[in-house]
Short mmCIF file of C-alpha atoms in Angstrom, two decimals:
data_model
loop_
_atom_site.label_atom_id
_atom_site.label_comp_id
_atom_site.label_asym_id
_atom_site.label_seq_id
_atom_site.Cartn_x
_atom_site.Cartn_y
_atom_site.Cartn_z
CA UNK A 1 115.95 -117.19 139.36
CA UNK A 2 113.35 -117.29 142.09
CA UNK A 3 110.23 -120.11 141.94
CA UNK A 4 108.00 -120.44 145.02
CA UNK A 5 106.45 -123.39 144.91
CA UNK A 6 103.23 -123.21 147.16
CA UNK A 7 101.43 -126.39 149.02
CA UNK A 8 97.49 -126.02 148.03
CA UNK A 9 96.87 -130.00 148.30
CA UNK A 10 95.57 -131.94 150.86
CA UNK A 11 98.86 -133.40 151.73
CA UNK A 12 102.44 -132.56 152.63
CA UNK A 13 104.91 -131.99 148.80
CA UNK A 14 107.97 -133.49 148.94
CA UNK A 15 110.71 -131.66 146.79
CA UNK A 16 113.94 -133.21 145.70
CA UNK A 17 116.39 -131.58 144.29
CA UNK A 18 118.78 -133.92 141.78
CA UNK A 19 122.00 -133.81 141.86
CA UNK A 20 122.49 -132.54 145.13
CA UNK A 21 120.06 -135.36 146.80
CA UNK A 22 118.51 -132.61 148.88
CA UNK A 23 114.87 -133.68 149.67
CA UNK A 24 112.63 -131.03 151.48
CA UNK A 25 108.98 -131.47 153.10
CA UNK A 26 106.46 -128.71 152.34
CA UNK A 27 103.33 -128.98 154.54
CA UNK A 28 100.17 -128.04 153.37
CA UNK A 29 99.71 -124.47 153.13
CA UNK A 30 103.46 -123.44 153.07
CA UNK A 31 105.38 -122.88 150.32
CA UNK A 32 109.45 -123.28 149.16
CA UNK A 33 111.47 -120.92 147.54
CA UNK A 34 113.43 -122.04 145.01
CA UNK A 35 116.66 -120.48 143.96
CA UNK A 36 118.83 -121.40 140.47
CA UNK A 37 121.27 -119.87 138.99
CA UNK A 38 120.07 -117.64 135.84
CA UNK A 39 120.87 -118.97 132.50
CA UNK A 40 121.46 -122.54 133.63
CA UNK A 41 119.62 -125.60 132.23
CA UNK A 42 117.29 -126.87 134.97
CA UNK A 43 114.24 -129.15 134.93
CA UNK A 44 111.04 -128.99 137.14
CA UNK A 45 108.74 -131.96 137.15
CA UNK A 46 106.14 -132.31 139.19
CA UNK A 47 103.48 -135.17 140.14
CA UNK A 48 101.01 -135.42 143.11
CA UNK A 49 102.69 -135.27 146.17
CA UNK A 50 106.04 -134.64 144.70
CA UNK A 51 107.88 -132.04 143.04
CA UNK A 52 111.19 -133.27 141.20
CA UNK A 53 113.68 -129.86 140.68
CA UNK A 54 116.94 -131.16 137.88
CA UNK A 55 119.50 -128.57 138.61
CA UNK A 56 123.11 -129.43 136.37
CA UNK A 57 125.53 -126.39 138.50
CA UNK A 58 123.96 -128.51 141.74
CA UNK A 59 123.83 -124.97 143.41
CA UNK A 60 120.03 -124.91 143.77
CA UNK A 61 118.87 -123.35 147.14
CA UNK A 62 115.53 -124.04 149.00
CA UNK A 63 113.41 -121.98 151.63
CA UNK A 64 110.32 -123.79 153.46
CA UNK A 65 108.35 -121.24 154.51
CA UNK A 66 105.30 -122.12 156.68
CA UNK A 67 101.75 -120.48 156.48
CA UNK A 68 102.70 -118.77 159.63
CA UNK A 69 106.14 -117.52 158.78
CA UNK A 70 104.31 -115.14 156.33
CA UNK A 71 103.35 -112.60 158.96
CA UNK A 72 106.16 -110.28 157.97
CA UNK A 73 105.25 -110.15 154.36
CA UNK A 74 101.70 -109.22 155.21
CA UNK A 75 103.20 -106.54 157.32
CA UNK A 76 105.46 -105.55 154.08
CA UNK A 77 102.74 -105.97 151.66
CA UNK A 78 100.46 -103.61 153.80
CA UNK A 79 103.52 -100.85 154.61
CA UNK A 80 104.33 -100.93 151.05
CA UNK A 81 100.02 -100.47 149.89
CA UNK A 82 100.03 -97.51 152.22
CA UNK A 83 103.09 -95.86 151.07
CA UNK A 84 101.64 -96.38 147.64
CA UNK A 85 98.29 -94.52 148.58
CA UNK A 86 99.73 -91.54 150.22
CA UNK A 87 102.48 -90.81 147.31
CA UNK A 88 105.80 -92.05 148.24
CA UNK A 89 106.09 -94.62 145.59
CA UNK A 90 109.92 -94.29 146.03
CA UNK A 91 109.76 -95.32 149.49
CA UNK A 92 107.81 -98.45 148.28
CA UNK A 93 110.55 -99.48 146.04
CA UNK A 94 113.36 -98.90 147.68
CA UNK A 95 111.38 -101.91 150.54
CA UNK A 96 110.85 -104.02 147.77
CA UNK A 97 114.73 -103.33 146.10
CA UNK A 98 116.46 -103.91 149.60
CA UNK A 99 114.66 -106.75 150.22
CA UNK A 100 115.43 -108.42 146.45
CA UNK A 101 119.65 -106.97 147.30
CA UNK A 102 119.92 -108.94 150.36
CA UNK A 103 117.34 -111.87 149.69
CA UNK A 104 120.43 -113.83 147.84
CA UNK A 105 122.71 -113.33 150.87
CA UNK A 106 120.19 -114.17 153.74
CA UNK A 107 117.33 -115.91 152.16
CA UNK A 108 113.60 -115.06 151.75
CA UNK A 109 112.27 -114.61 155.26
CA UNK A 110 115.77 -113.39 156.76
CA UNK A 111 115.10 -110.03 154.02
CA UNK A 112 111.43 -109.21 154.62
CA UNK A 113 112.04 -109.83 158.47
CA UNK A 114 115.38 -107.20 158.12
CA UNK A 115 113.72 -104.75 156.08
CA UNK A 116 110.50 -104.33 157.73
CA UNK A 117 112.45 -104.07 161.53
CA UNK A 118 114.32 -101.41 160.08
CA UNK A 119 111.15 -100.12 158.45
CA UNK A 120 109.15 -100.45 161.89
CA UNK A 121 111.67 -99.04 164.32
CA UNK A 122 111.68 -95.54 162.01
CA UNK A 123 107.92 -96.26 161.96
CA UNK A 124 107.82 -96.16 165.54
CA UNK A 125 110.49 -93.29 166.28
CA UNK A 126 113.36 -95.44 167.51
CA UNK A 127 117.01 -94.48 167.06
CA UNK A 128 118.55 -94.99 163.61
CA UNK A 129 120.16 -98.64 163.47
CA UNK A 130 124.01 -98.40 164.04
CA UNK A 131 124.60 -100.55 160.96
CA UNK A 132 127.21 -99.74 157.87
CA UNK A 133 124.27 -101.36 155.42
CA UNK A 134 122.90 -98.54 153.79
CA UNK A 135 120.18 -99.92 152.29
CA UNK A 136 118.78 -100.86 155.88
CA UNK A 137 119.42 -97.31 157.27
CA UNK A 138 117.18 -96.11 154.30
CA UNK A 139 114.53 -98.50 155.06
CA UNK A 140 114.51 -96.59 158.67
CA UNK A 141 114.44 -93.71 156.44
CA UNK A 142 110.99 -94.55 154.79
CA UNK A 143 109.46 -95.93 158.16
CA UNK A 144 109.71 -92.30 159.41
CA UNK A 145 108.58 -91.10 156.56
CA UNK A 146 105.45 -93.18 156.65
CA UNK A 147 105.04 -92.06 160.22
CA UNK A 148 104.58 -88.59 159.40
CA UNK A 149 102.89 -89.31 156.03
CA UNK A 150 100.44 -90.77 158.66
CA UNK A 151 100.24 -88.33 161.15
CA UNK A 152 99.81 -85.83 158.24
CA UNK A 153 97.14 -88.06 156.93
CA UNK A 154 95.63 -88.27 160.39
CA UNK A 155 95.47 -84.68 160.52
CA UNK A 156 93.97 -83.47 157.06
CA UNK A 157 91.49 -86.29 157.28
CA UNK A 158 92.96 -87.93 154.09
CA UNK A 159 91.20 -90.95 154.08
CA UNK A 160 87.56 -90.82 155.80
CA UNK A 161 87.13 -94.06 154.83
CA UNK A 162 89.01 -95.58 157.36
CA UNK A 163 88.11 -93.47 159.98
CA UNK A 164 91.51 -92.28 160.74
CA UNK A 165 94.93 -92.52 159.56
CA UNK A 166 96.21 -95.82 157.16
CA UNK A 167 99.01 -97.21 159.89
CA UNK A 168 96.50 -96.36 162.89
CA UNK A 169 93.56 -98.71 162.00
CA UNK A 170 93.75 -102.14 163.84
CA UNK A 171 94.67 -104.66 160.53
CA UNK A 172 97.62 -102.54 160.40
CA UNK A 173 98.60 -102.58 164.27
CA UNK A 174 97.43 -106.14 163.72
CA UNK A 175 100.05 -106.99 161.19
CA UNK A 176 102.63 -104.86 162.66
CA UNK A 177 102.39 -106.74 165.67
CA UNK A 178 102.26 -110.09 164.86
CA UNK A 179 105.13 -108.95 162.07
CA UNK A 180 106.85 -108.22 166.01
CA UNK A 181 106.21 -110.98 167.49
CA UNK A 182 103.60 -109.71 169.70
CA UNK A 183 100.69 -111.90 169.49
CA UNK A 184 99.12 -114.08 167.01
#
């Protein structure tokens, strides 16, 4: 099981997790992810500044994620909207499915940031990764596929509204970029 617990307070939330001691800072505006086992008796309580999480396996996990680590999932989000809009539903959920597969393995941010450079570098034409993973080839897969989806779109004049095609305006070379690591 999966709980984000997001900072919207004035002050930094301080999470403990019993049994395992583990105490974690979240600063205002960031969030944790919070992993327990399914089907195991947990506890959450919660009071101002501080977030108490009872876990009786002790094999609770916890992400901080800062307000600024989230520039991959708006890249993600956005991919995945697109994909929606021009009919490759599919495509959408097999993002969303790889990320949930290896989310366990390599944590939150670790996922989105693998999925969408595999994503990105069939966006942008690149060679096919040399990996054995699958799931990460076929998230290459659908960024090609959403590069021609776009170029189609850019040809047929699919959506006027923008002026151009979805992955050419500038939020989306925007998010891609900052996604990259290229700028802020």
């Amino acid at each position: 099981m999966r709980i984000p617990i997001r900072n919207k307070g004035e002050s930094p939330l301080t999470l403990f997790v019993e049994l395992q001691c583990d105490q974690f800072e979240v600063p205002v505006g960031g969030e944790a992810i919070v992993r327990l086992a399914d089907g195991r008796p947990h506890s959450i309580d919660v009071a101002r500044d501080w977030v108490t999480i009872w876990d009786e396996e002790g094999d609770a996990s916890v992400e901080v994620i800062l307000e600024s680590d989230k520039r991959v999932d708006e890249a993600l989000m956005l991919a995945r909207i697109w994909l929606y809009r021009m009919g490759a539903e599919a495509d959408a959920l097999l993002l969303d499915e790889t990320v949930e597969s290896l989310e366990p393995a390599i944590g939150y941010l670790a996922a989105r940031d693998r999925v969408f450079q595999a994503f990105f570098t069939g966006f942008a034409g690149h060679d096919m990764p040399s990996q054995n993973d699958e799931t990460v080839v076929a998230c290459w897969r659908v960024g090609a596929t959403a590069a021609r989806l776009n170029d189609a779109a850019r040809k047929d004049r699919t959506f006027p509204e923008l002026n151009g095609a979805p992955f050419d305006t500038d939020t989306a070379r925007t998010a891609f970029n900052r996604a990259l690591g290229k700028g802020s």
